[in-house]
Coordinates of C-alpha atoms (C1' of nucleotides) in Angstrom, one line a residue:
Chain A
X1 CA 224.5 -28.0 78.3
X2 CA 222.1 -30.9 77.9
X3 CA 219.5 -31.7 75.4
X4 CA 216.3 -32.4 77.2
X5 CA 214.7 -35.7 76.5
X6 CA 217.5 -36.7 74.1
X7 CA 217.5 -40.3 75.4
X8 CA 213.8 -40.5 75.2
X9 CA 213.8 -39.3 71.6
X10 CA 216.5 -41.7 70.7
X11 CA 214.6 -44.6 72.1
X12 CA 211.5 -43.4 70.4
X13 CA 213.4 -43.5 67.1
X14 CA 214.7 -46.9 67.7
X15 CA 211.3 -48.2 68.5
X16 CA 209.9 -46.7 65.4
X17 CA 212.7 -48.4 63.4
X18 CA 211.9 -51.6 65.0
X19 CA 208.3 -51.3 64.1
X20 CA 209.3 -50.9 60.5
X21 CA 212.1 -53.5 60.6
X22 CA 214.6 -50.8 59.7
X23 CA 218.1 -51.9 60.5
X24 CA 216.9 -54.8 62.5
X25 CA 219.7 -57.3 62.6
X26 CA 218.4 -60.1 64.7
X27 CA 215.4 -62.4 64.8
X28 CA 214.1 -63.8 68.0
X29 CA 212.1 -66.9 67.7
X30 CA 209.5 -67.5 70.4
X31 CA 207.4 -70.6 69.7
X32 CA 205.6 -69.7 66.5
X33 CA 206.4 -66.1 66.3
X34 CA 209.4 -64.2 65.0
X35 CA 210.4 -60.8 66.4
X36 CA 212.8 -58.5 64.7
X37 CA 215.0 -56.3 66.8
X38 CA 218.3 -54.5 67.1
X39 CA 221.2 -56.3 68.6
X40 CA 222.5 -53.2 70.2
X41 CA 219.3 -52.5 72.0
X42 CA 218.9 -56.0 73.2
X43 CA 222.5 -56.2 74.3
X44 CA 222.1 -52.9 76.2
X45 CA 219.1 -54.1 78.0
X46 CA 219.8 -57.7 78.8
X47 CA 222.9 -59.5 79.9
X48 CA 221.4 -62.6 78.4
X49 CA 221.1 -61.1 75.0
X50 CA 224.4 -59.4 75.3
X51 CA 226.0 -62.8 75.5
X52 CA 224.2 -64.1 72.5
X53 CA 223.8 -61.4 69.9
X54 CA 227.4 -61.1 68.9
X55 CA 227.3 -64.6 67.7
X56 CA 223.8 -65.2 66.5
X57 CA 221.4 -63.6 64.1
X58 CA 218.7 -65.9 65.2
X59 CA 217.9 -66.7 68.8
X60 CA 215.4 -69.2 69.9
X61 CA 213.9 -68.6 73.3
X62 CA 212.6 -71.2 75.7
X63 CA 208.8 -71.3 75.4
X64 CA 208.6 -72.6 78.9
X65 CA 210.1 -69.4 80.1
X66 CA 208.5 -66.9 77.8
X67 CA 205.5 -67.0 75.5
X68 CA 205.2 -64.9 72.4
X69 CA 202.7 -62.6 74.0
X70 CA 204.9 -62.1 77.0
X71 CA 207.9 -61.6 74.9
X72 CA 206.1 -58.9 72.9
X73 CA 205.6 -57.1 76.2
X74 CA 209.2 -57.6 77.1
X75 CA 210.3 -56.3 73.8
X76 CA 208.0 -53.3 74.1
X77 CA 209.4 -52.7 77.5
X78 CA 213.0 -52.8 76.3
X79 CA 212.2 -50.3 73.6
X80 CA 210.0 -48.0 75.5
X81 CA 210.6 -48.5 79.2
X82 CA 206.9 -48.9 79.6
X83 CA 204.6 -51.9 80.0
X84 CA 201.6 -52.0 77.7
X85 CA 198.3 -50.7 79.0
X86 CA 196.5 -52.6 76.4
X87 CA 196.8 -55.8 78.4
X88 CA 195.5 -55.9 81.9
X89 CA 198.1 -56.4 84.4
X90 CA 197.3 -59.0 87.0
X91 CA 199.4 -61.3 89.1
X92 CA 199.4 -64.0 86.5
X93 CA 200.7 -61.8 83.8
X94 CA 203.2 -60.1 86.1
X95 CA 204.4 -63.5 87.2
X96 CA 204.9 -64.5 83.5
X97 CA 206.7 -61.2 82.9
X98 CA 208.9 -61.8 86.0
X99 CA 209.8 -65.3 84.8
X100 CA 210.6 -63.9 81.4
X101 CA 212.5 -61.0 82.8
X102 CA 214.6 -63.3 85.0
X103 CA 215.2 -65.7 82.2
X104 CA 216.3 -62.9 79.9
X105 CA 218.1 -61.2 82.7
X106 CA 216.3 -57.9 82.4
X107 CA 217.0 -56.6 85.8
X108 CA 214.8 -53.5 85.5
X109 CA 211.8 -55.4 84.4
X110 CA 212.3 -58.1 87.0
X111 CA 212.5 -55.5 89.7
X112 CA 209.4 -53.8 88.4
X113 CA 207.5 -57.0 88.3
X114 CA 208.6 -57.9 91.9
X115 CA 207.5 -54.5 93.0
X116 CA 204.2 -54.9 91.3
X117 CA 203.7 -58.3 92.9
X118 CA 204.5 -57.0 96.2
X119 CA 202.1 -54.2 95.7
X120 CA 199.4 -56.6 94.7
X121 CA 200.0 -58.6 97.8
X122 CA 199.3 -55.5 99.8
X123 CA 196.2 -54.7 97.8
X124 CA 194.8 -58.0 96.7
X125 CA 191.6 -56.6 95.5
X126 CA 193.3 -54.8 92.7
X127 CA 195.2 -57.8 91.5
X128 CA 192.8 -58.9 88.8
X129 CA 191.9 -55.7 87.2
X130 CA 194.0 -53.6 85.0
X131 CA 196.4 -51.7 87.1
X132 CA 199.0 -49.3 86.1
X133 CA 202.5 -50.5 86.7
X134 CA 204.2 -47.3 87.3
X135 CA 207.0 -45.8 89.1
X136 CA 207.4 -42.2 89.6
X137 CA 211.1 -42.5 90.3
X138 CA 213.8 -43.1 87.9
X139 CA 215.1 -46.5 87.5
X140 CA 218.1 -47.4 89.6
X141 CA 220.5 -47.1 86.8
X142 CA 218.8 -44.4 85.0
X143 CA 216.9 -46.1 82.3
X144 CA 217.0 -43.8 79.3
X145 CA 213.3 -43.5 79.1
X146 CA 213.0 -42.2 82.5
X147 CA 210.3 -43.3 84.9
X148 CA 208.8 -46.6 84.2
X149 CA 205.2 -46.3 83.4
X150 CA 202.1 -47.9 82.1
X151 CA 201.4 -45.4 79.4
X152 CA 200.0 -44.9 76.0
X153 CA 202.8 -42.6 75.2
X154 CA 203.9 -42.1 71.6
X155 CA 206.6 -44.6 72.3
X156 CA 204.1 -47.3 71.7
X157 CA 203.5 -46.4 68.2
X158 CA 204.3 -49.9 67.2
X159 CA 200.9 -51.3 68.1
X160 CA 198.8 -48.3 67.9
X161 CA 197.2 -49.0 64.7
X162 CA 195.7 -52.2 66.1
X163 CA 193.7 -50.2 68.5
X164 CA 192.4 -48.0 65.8
X165 CA 190.1 -50.7 64.6
X166 CA 187.5 -51.3 67.1
X167 CA 185.5 -54.3 66.2
X168 CA 188.5 -55.8 64.4
X169 CA 190.0 -59.1 65.4
X170 CA 192.7 -57.2 67.1
X171 CA 190.3 -55.1 69.0
X172 CA 188.3 -58.1 70.2
X173 CA 191.4 -59.9 71.3
X174 CA 192.4 -57.1 73.5
X175 CA 189.7 -58.5 75.8
X176 CA 191.6 -61.7 76.3
X177 CA 193.3 -62.4 79.5
X178 CA 196.9 -61.4 79.5
X179 CA 199.3 -64.2 79.5
X180 CA 196.7 -66.4 78.0
X181 CA 198.4 -69.1 76.0
X182 CA 197.2 -70.2 72.7
X183 CA 197.8 -66.7 71.6
X184 CA 196.1 -65.7 68.4
X185 CA 197.7 -64.3 65.4
X186 CA 195.9 -61.0 65.6
X187 CA 197.8 -60.2 68.7
X188 CA 201.0 -59.9 66.8
X189 CA 202.3 -56.6 65.8
X190 CA 203.8 -55.9 62.4
X191 CA 207.3 -56.6 63.3
X192 CA 206.4 -60.2 64.1
X193 CA 206.4 -62.8 61.4
X194 CA 204.8 -66.1 61.9
X195 CA 206.4 -69.3 61.1
X196 CA 204.6 -71.0 58.3
X197 CA 201.9 -73.5 59.1
X198 CA 203.3 -75.9 56.6
X199 CA 206.0 -78.1 57.7
X200 CA 206.3 -76.3 60.9
X201 CA 207.9 -78.8 63.2
X202 CA 208.1 -78.3 66.8
X203 CA 210.1 -75.6 68.3
X204 CA 209.7 -77.1 71.6
X205 CA 212.6 -76.9 74.0
X206 CA 213.2 -80.5 73.6
X207 CA 213.7 -80.2 69.9
X208 CA 217.2 -78.8 70.6
X209 CA 217.4 -76.7 67.5
X210 CA 215.5 -74.3 65.5
X211 CA 215.5 -76.6 62.6
X212 CA 215.1 -74.0 60.0
X213 CA 212.5 -72.0 61.7
X214 CA 210.4 -75.0 62.2
X215 CA 210.7 -76.4 58.8
X216 CA 212.7 -79.3 59.9
X217 CA 215.5 -77.9 57.9
X218 CA 219.1 -77.8 58.9
X219 CA 220.2 -74.4 57.7
X220 CA 223.6 -74.9 59.0
X221 CA 226.4 -75.9 56.8
X222 CA 229.9 -77.2 57.2
X223 CA 232.9 -75.5 56.1
X224 CA 234.7 -78.1 54.0
X225 CA 238.1 -76.7 54.6
X226 CA 238.3 -76.8 58.3
X227 CA 238.4 -73.1 58.3
X228 CA 239.3 -71.4 61.5
X229 CA 236.5 -69.0 61.1
X230 CA 233.5 -71.3 61.0
X231 CA 232.6 -71.4 64.7
X232 CA 229.5 -69.4 64.8
X233 CA 228.1 -70.9 61.7
X234 CA 229.4 -74.3 62.1
X235 CA 227.0 -77.2 61.9
X236 CA 225.8 -76.4 65.3
X237 CA 225.3 -72.8 64.7
X238 CA 221.6 -73.0 64.9
X239 CA 221.9 -75.1 67.9
X240 CA 224.0 -72.4 69.3
X241 CA 221.3 -70.0 68.5
X242 CA 219.2 -72.0 70.9
X243 CA 221.9 -73.0 73.2
X244 CA 223.2 -72.9 75.7
X245 CA 221.3 -69.9 76.8
X246 CA 218.5 -70.4 74.6
X247 CA 216.3 -72.6 76.1
X248 CA 216.3 -75.5 73.9
X249 CA 219.3 -76.9 75.4
X250 CA 219.1 -75.0 78.6
X251 CA 216.3 -76.3 80.7
X252 CA 217.5 -74.4 83.7
X253 CA 218.2 -70.9 82.6
X254 CA 219.4 -68.3 85.0
X255 CA 216.6 -67.5 87.4
X256 CA 218.1 -64.6 89.0
X257 CA 218.7 -61.3 87.4
X258 CA 222.2 -61.2 88.8
X259 CA 223.2 -64.5 87.5
X260 CA 225.7 -64.4 84.8
X261 CA 225.2 -66.4 81.7
X262 CA 227.3 -69.4 81.2
X263 CA 230.2 -68.8 78.9
X264 CA 229.5 -69.7 75.4
X265 CA 231.5 -72.4 73.9
X266 CA 232.5 -70.2 71.1
X267 CA 233.0 -67.2 73.2
X268 CA 236.7 -67.4 72.7
X269 CA 236.5 -68.0 69.0
X270 CA 239.5 -67.1 66.9
X271 CA 239.9 -63.4 66.4
X272 CA 239.0 -63.5 62.8
X273 CA 235.6 -64.9 63.8
X274 CA 234.5 -61.3 63.5
X275 CA 234.8 -61.7 59.8
X276 CA 231.3 -63.0 59.8
X277 CA 229.9 -59.6 60.6
X278 CA 232.7 -57.5 59.4
X279 CA 234.6 -59.3 56.7
X280 CA 238.1 -58.0 56.7
X281 CA 238.7 -58.7 53.2
X282 CA 241.8 -57.5 51.5
X283 CA 240.1 -58.0 48.2
X284 CA 240.1 -55.2 45.8
X285 CA 236.6 -54.1 46.7
X286 CA 235.0 -56.0 49.5
X287 CA 231.3 -56.0 48.9
X288 CA 229.6 -54.3 51.7
X289 CA 227.9 -56.7 54.0
X290 CA 224.3 -56.8 53.6
X291 CA 222.1 -57.0 56.6
X292 CA 219.4 -59.6 56.9
X293 CA 216.8 -57.1 55.7
X294 CA 217.0 -54.2 53.4
X295 CA 214.7 -51.3 53.7
X296 CA 212.2 -50.5 51.1
X297 CA 210.8 -47.1 50.3
X298 CA 208.0 -47.6 52.6
X299 CA 210.3 -48.4 55.5
X300 CA 209.1 -52.0 55.4
X301 CA 211.9 -54.4 55.8
X302 CA 212.6 -56.1 52.6
X303 CA 214.0 -59.6 52.4
X304 CA 217.6 -59.5 51.6
X305 CA 217.9 -59.5 47.9
X306 CA 214.4 -58.6 47.0
X307 CA 215.0 -55.0 47.3
X308 CA 218.1 -55.3 45.2
X309 CA 216.7 -57.6 42.7
X310 CA 213.5 -55.7 42.1
X311 CA 215.0 -52.4 42.6
X312 CA 216.3 -50.7 45.7
X313 CA 215.0 -47.3 46.8
X314 CA 215.8 -44.9 44.1
X315 CA 212.8 -44.9 41.8
X316 CA 213.1 -48.5 40.7
X317 CA 210.4 -51.1 41.0
X318 CA 209.6 -51.9 44.5
X319 CA 208.6 -55.2 45.9
X320 CA 207.5 -54.8 49.5
X321 CA 207.8 -57.2 52.2
X322 CA 205.3 -60.0 52.1
X323 CA 203.6 -60.6 55.4
X324 CA 203.9 -64.1 56.4
X325 CA 200.9 -65.2 58.3
X326 CA 199.7 -68.7 58.4
X327 CA 197.2 -70.5 60.4
X328 CA 198.6 -71.3 63.8
X329 CA 196.1 -73.9 64.3
X330 CA 197.5 -75.9 61.5
X331 CA 201.2 -75.6 62.3
X332 CA 201.5 -79.1 63.4
X333 CA 200.8 -80.4 60.0
X334 CA 201.6 -83.9 59.3
X335 CA 204.4 -83.8 56.8
X336 CA 203.0 -86.8 55.0
X337 CA 200.2 -84.7 53.9
X338 CA 202.4 -82.2 52.3
X339 CA 204.4 -84.8 50.6
X340 CA 201.3 -86.0 49.0
X341 CA 200.4 -82.6 48.1
X342 CA 203.8 -82.0 46.5
X343 CA 203.9 -85.1 44.6
X344 CA 200.3 -85.3 43.7
X345 CA 200.6 -82.1 42.0
X346 CA 203.2 -83.2 39.6
X347 CA 200.5 -84.4 37.4
X348 CA 199.1 -81.0 37.3
X349 CA 200.5 -78.9 34.4
X350 CA 200.9 -75.3 33.8
X351 CA 197.5 -75.2 32.2
X352 CA 196.0 -75.7 35.6
X353 CA 197.1 -72.3 36.7
X354 CA 194.7 -70.3 38.6
X355 CA 192.3 -72.9 39.7
X356 CA 194.1 -75.8 41.0
X357 CA 194.2 -76.3 44.7
X358 CA 196.7 -78.4 46.5
X359 CA 196.3 -79.8 49.9
X360 CA 198.8 -79.5 52.7
X361 CA 197.4 -81.4 55.5
X362 CA 194.6 -79.3 56.8
X363 CA 195.7 -76.5 54.6
X364 CA 194.9 -76.0 51.0
X365 CA 197.4 -74.3 48.8
X366 CA 196.0 -72.5 45.8
X367 CA 197.4 -71.0 42.8
X368 CA 197.7 -67.3 43.0
X369 CA 194.7 -65.7 41.4
X370 CA 195.2 -64.8 37.8
X371 CA 196.3 -61.2 37.4
X372 CA 196.9 -60.9 41.1
X373 CA 200.5 -59.9 41.9
X374 CA 201.1 -60.6 45.5
X375 CA 202.6 -58.0 47.7
X376 CA 202.9 -55.3 45.1
X377 CA 201.4 -51.9 45.2
X378 CA 199.3 -51.2 48.2
X379 CA 198.7 -54.9 49.1
X380 CA 201.4 -55.3 51.6
X381 CA 199.9 -58.2 53.4
X382 CA 200.0 -61.4 51.5
X383 CA 198.2 -64.6 52.2
X384 CA 200.7 -67.2 51.4
X385 CA 198.4 -70.1 50.7
X386 CA 196.4 -68.3 48.0
X387 CA 198.7 -65.4 47.1
X388 CA 196.2 -62.7 47.6
X389 CA 197.4 -59.4 48.9
X390 CA 195.6 -57.0 51.2
X391 CA 196.3 -53.4 52.1
X392 CA 196.0 -54.0 55.9
X393 CA 196.6 -56.7 58.4
X394 CA 193.0 -56.6 59.4
X395 CA 191.8 -57.4 55.9
X396 CA 194.3 -60.2 55.7
X397 CA 193.2 -61.6 59.0
X398 CA 189.6 -61.5 57.8
X399 CA 190.7 -63.2 54.7
X400 CA 192.6 -65.9 56.5
X401 CA 189.4 -66.6 58.4
X402 CA 187.7 -67.4 55.2
X403 CA 190.2 -70.1 54.6
X404 CA 189.4 -71.5 58.0
X405 CA 185.7 -71.4 57.3
X406 CA 185.7 -72.8 53.8
X407 CA 188.5 -75.3 54.1
X408 CA 186.3 -78.2 55.2
X409 CA 184.0 -77.4 52.3
X410 CA 186.9 -77.1 49.9
X411 CA 188.4 -80.3 51.1
X412 CA 185.2 -82.1 50.3
X413 CA 185.0 -80.3 47.0
X414 CA 188.6 -81.4 46.2
X415 CA 187.7 -84.9 46.8
X416 CA 185.3 -84.7 44.0
X417 CA 187.5 -82.6 41.7
X418 CA 190.5 -84.7 42.2
X419 CA 188.8 -87.8 41.3
X420 CA 189.6 -87.3 37.6
X421 CA 192.6 -85.5 36.4
X422 CA 194.1 -84.4 39.7
X423 CA 196.1 -87.5 40.6
X424 CA 197.6 -88.2 43.9
X425 CA 201.0 -89.6 44.6
X426 CA 199.6 -93.0 45.3
X427 CA 197.7 -92.8 42.0
X428 CA 200.8 -92.4 40.0
X429 CA 203.3 -95.2 40.1
X430 CA 206.6 -93.8 38.9
X431 CA 207.5 -97.2 37.7
X432 CA 204.2 -97.7 36.0
X433 CA 205.1 -98.0 32.3
X434 CA 201.7 -96.7 31.4
X435 CA 203.0 -93.3 32.1
X436 CA 206.0 -93.9 30.1
X437 CA 206.9 -94.5 26.5
X438 CA 209.1 -97.3 25.4
X439 CA 212.3 -96.5 23.6
X440 CA 211.8 -97.6 20.0
X441 CA 213.8 -100.7 19.3
X442 CA 214.6 -101.4 22.9
X443 CA 212.7 -102.5 25.9
X444 CA 214.1 -99.6 27.9
X445 CA 211.2 -97.4 29.2
X446 CA 211.4 -93.9 28.1
X447 CA 210.7 -91.1 30.6
X448 CA 209.4 -88.2 28.7
X449 CA 208.2 -85.0 30.1
X450 CA 204.6 -84.5 29.3
X451 CA 205.1 -80.8 29.1
X452 CA 208.3 -80.3 27.0
X453 CA 209.0 -83.8 25.9
X454 CA 212.4 -83.9 27.5
X455 CA 213.7 -87.4 27.9
X456 CA 214.9 -88.3 31.4
X457 CA 216.9 -91.3 32.4
X458 CA 214.6 -92.5 35.1
X459 CA 211.3 -91.8 36.9
X460 CA 213.0 -89.7 39.6
X461 CA 214.7 -87.5 37.1
X462 CA 211.4 -87.1 35.2
X463 CA 209.6 -86.1 38.4
X464 CA 212.3 -83.7 39.3
X465 CA 212.2 -82.2 35.8
X466 CA 208.5 -82.0 35.7
X467 CA 208.5 -80.0 38.9
X468 CA 210.3 -77.2 37.0
X469 CA 207.1 -76.8 35.0
X470 CA 204.9 -76.3 37.9
X471 CA 203.5 -72.9 38.5
X472 CA 203.0 -73.8 42.1
X473 CA 205.9 -72.8 44.3
X474 CA 205.5 -75.2 47.1
X475 CA 208.1 -73.9 49.5
X476 CA 207.6 -70.4 50.9
X477 CA 210.3 -68.8 52.9
X478 CA 209.1 -68.4 56.5
X479 CA 210.7 -65.1 56.9
X480 CA 209.8 -63.2 53.8
X481 CA 207.2 -65.5 52.3
X482 CA 208.9 -65.7 49.0
X483 CA 207.9 -69.0 47.4
X484 CA 210.4 -71.4 45.8
X485 CA 210.1 -74.4 43.6
X486 CA 212.5 -76.5 45.5
X487 CA 213.1 -77.0 49.1
X488 CA 216.8 -76.8 48.7
X489 CA 216.5 -73.5 47.1
X490 CA 214.3 -72.2 49.9
X491 CA 216.8 -73.5 52.4
X492 CA 219.6 -71.8 50.7
X493 CA 217.5 -68.6 50.5
X494 CA 216.9 -68.8 54.2
X495 CA 220.5 -69.0 55.0
X496 CA 220.9 -65.6 53.4
X497 CA 218.2 -64.3 55.8
X498 CA 220.0 -65.7 58.7
X499 CA 223.4 -64.7 57.6
X500 CA 224.7 -68.2 57.6
X501 CA 227.9 -68.2 55.6
X502 CA 229.7 -71.4 56.3
X503 CA 232.4 -71.2 53.7
X504 CA 235.2 -69.0 54.8
X505 CA 238.2 -67.8 52.8
X506 CA 241.3 -68.7 54.7
X507 CA 243.1 -65.8 53.0
X508 CA 240.9 -62.9 53.8
X509 CA 238.1 -64.3 56.1
X510 CA 235.4 -63.4 53.7
X511 CA 232.5 -65.8 54.0
X512 CA 230.1 -67.2 51.5
X513 CA 226.8 -69.1 51.5
X514 CA 228.0 -71.6 48.9
X515 CA 231.2 -73.5 48.5
X516 CA 231.2 -72.7 44.8
X517 CA 231.4 -69.0 45.6
X518 CA 234.4 -69.6 47.8
X519 CA 236.1 -71.5 45.0
X520 CA 235.3 -68.7 42.7
X521 CA 236.5 -66.2 45.2
X522 CA 239.8 -67.9 45.8
X523 CA 240.8 -67.0 42.3
X524 CA 241.0 -63.4 43.4
X525 CA 243.8 -64.4 45.7
X526 CA 245.5 -66.9 43.3
X527 CA 245.2 -64.6 40.3
X528 CA 243.9 -67.5 38.3
X529 CA 241.7 -66.5 35.4
X530 CA 240.6 -69.6 33.7
X531 CA 238.0 -68.1 31.5
X532 CA 239.5 -66.5 28.4
X533 CA 237.6 -64.7 25.6
X534 CA 238.2 -66.5 22.4
X535 CA 237.7 -63.3 20.5
X536 CA 240.0 -60.9 22.3
X537 CA 241.9 -63.0 24.7
X538 CA 240.8 -61.2 27.8
X539 CA 240.7 -63.5 30.8
X540 CA 238.3 -63.6 33.6
X541 CA 238.1 -65.2 37.0
X542 CA 234.4 -65.8 36.7
X543 CA 232.7 -67.6 33.9
X544 CA 229.7 -65.3 34.2
X545 CA 231.9 -62.3 33.6
X546 CA 233.2 -63.9 30.5
X547 CA 229.7 -64.5 29.3
X548 CA 228.9 -60.9 30.1
X549 CA 231.9 -59.9 28.1
X550 CA 231.0 -62.1 25.2
X551 CA 227.6 -60.4 25.1
X552 CA 229.4 -57.1 24.7
X553 CA 231.1 -58.6 21.7
X554 CA 227.9 -59.9 20.2
X555 CA 226.1 -56.6 20.8
X556 CA 228.9 -54.7 19.2
X557 CA 229.0 -56.8 16.1
Chain B
dC1 C1' 228.3 -39.4 32.4
dT2 C1' 229.0 -43.8 30.5
dG3 C1' 230.5 -48.2 29.7
dG4 C1' 233.5 -52.1 30.8
dG5 C1' 235.5 -55.1 34.2
dG6 C1' 235.7 -57.2 38.8
dA7 C1' 233.4 -59.3 42.4
dA8 C1' 229.6 -60.9 44.6
dG9 C1' 224.4 -62.3 45.7
dG10 C1' 220.4 -64.9 44.5
dG11 C1' 217.3 -68.2 42.0
dG12 C1' 216.6 -72.1 38.8
dC13 C1' 217.7 -76.5 37.7
dC14 C1' 220.1 -80.9 37.0
dC15 C1' 222.7 -84.5 38.9
Chain C
dT1 C1' 219.2 -83.3 50.2
dG2 C1' 223.1 -81.0 48.8
dG3 C1' 226.6 -79.9 45.3
dG4 C1' 227.6 -77.8 41.1
dC5 C1' 226.7 -75.0 37.5
dC6 C1' 224.2 -71.6 34.8
dC7 C1' 221.9 -67.3 34.4
dC8 C1' 220.5 -62.7 35.9
dT9 C1' 221.5 -59.0 38.5
dT10 C1' 223.7 -55.6 41.4
dC11 C1' 227.4 -52.8 43.2
dC12 C1' 231.6 -50.7 42.9
dC13 C1' 235.7 -49.0 40.7
dC14 C1' 237.9 -46.9 37.0
dA15 C1' 239.1 -45.3 32.5

DNA sequence: CTGGGGAAGGGGCCC
DNA sequence: TGGGCCCCTTCCCCA
């Protein structure tokens, strides 16, 4: 007995899940685009990925070997067994695909591309027009989707909606030549998340590391205790994400489909390395391991924590995934400009909310519009710079264009507006006593917060403190778009996306994102309960639980 | 079913 | 920039 088309249906479901980000457990970085996918599917399709996915939740691909647009085709092929018919297939694009297929060790795709190239050689007149890449025979190893095809089968549901908008940006871009570099944002499908334009450092192969998804951030951490379980998230974890197979440190990736990947340095990690993904905690109740994305009611992938914090499925408040789309053209923004932007805004107070624009290089950050709650309700697609939400990617794209069009105008406008109260960094000398009071009776300058009056010990502390009053959240997460007031907080947040837990418990292997959590956790093993209730004597391992307990006392009294 | 406790995740903020 | 701490919150277990 055999269920007909079982494999095909299974793959169809997987592809639909990918399109929604459901259960996606890995992020592939290709130049300026992020692709979510399933480790199992990648590992089953590619020897290359098979060697990487057990160790990394983030893989950076060599942009010399595969471009975002090509990788999108590759990913579609992996999930459907079909090559897109929305992009013309010519020798150039097939060659790009072949390069990528060899690099990623996708034997089926490579064979298909070679076959296509050979076919084109025999019929050169057809090489530059859309030509189906098809095979009526099953793949050599019986690909679950059956015959390879160039089809518009339901398997390609991922991108279908793009084609439903003739005249839209997406629709127009379908006319672009395949493989054309300088790929435009509109070509991306929903599961792709762009790296923010701000602070987006190079992801070039020479960079050697992902650097916090282009933020120039080192998301890796060191385990202070020399734990034996830190290999895959050791300080080089992100390097490992991009090395040795990821291109950054691998200028000569395997070029033949049969080539085996080099053994990873941490391939023979200690057995308890698996604790990263499957903590074998002997603790009373090991908290279930959260994946990088939770799933909201809509099926949209929710940033880890957001769904929980704002209510997981089950009738609670829903915060949907923010779509992170920034201007690609501006991704090489001079960091100095942002620094000015950050610091210059510190003279802006809460009262500026709504109208103040802040400049980030060529990009202008605005306060979210009053009364506008980004990403809530039907407005799934959020423009990070201004916080506006839109019900569709097309509308968001159109909106982003308005930024492009009016930025020059706004910049000029800002020059005028900022002339008065909107001071730039260079306009405010932290040591300028004119912005400080003087301690009565002393010559010591007094650093008072202009908002709350708090006294700080020096100018740096004052600046740090004043930042807490800003409405502007300068540091958006490049994966979920959530903005943060401090870069460090955002970096810490991104570690949770990437599953980087550098601090491992030597007792049970459980891992934590923060050392403080590990210290706290160790009390579970030691039995130490340093926090005692002064009212009833009950002791707690966590101070926060004592505080919670005390609230119980106060509410009862 | 409810409430308390244990354990853990995440963000804000200060140093 | 990162560590440390605080707070809020969630999830699970159990009485």
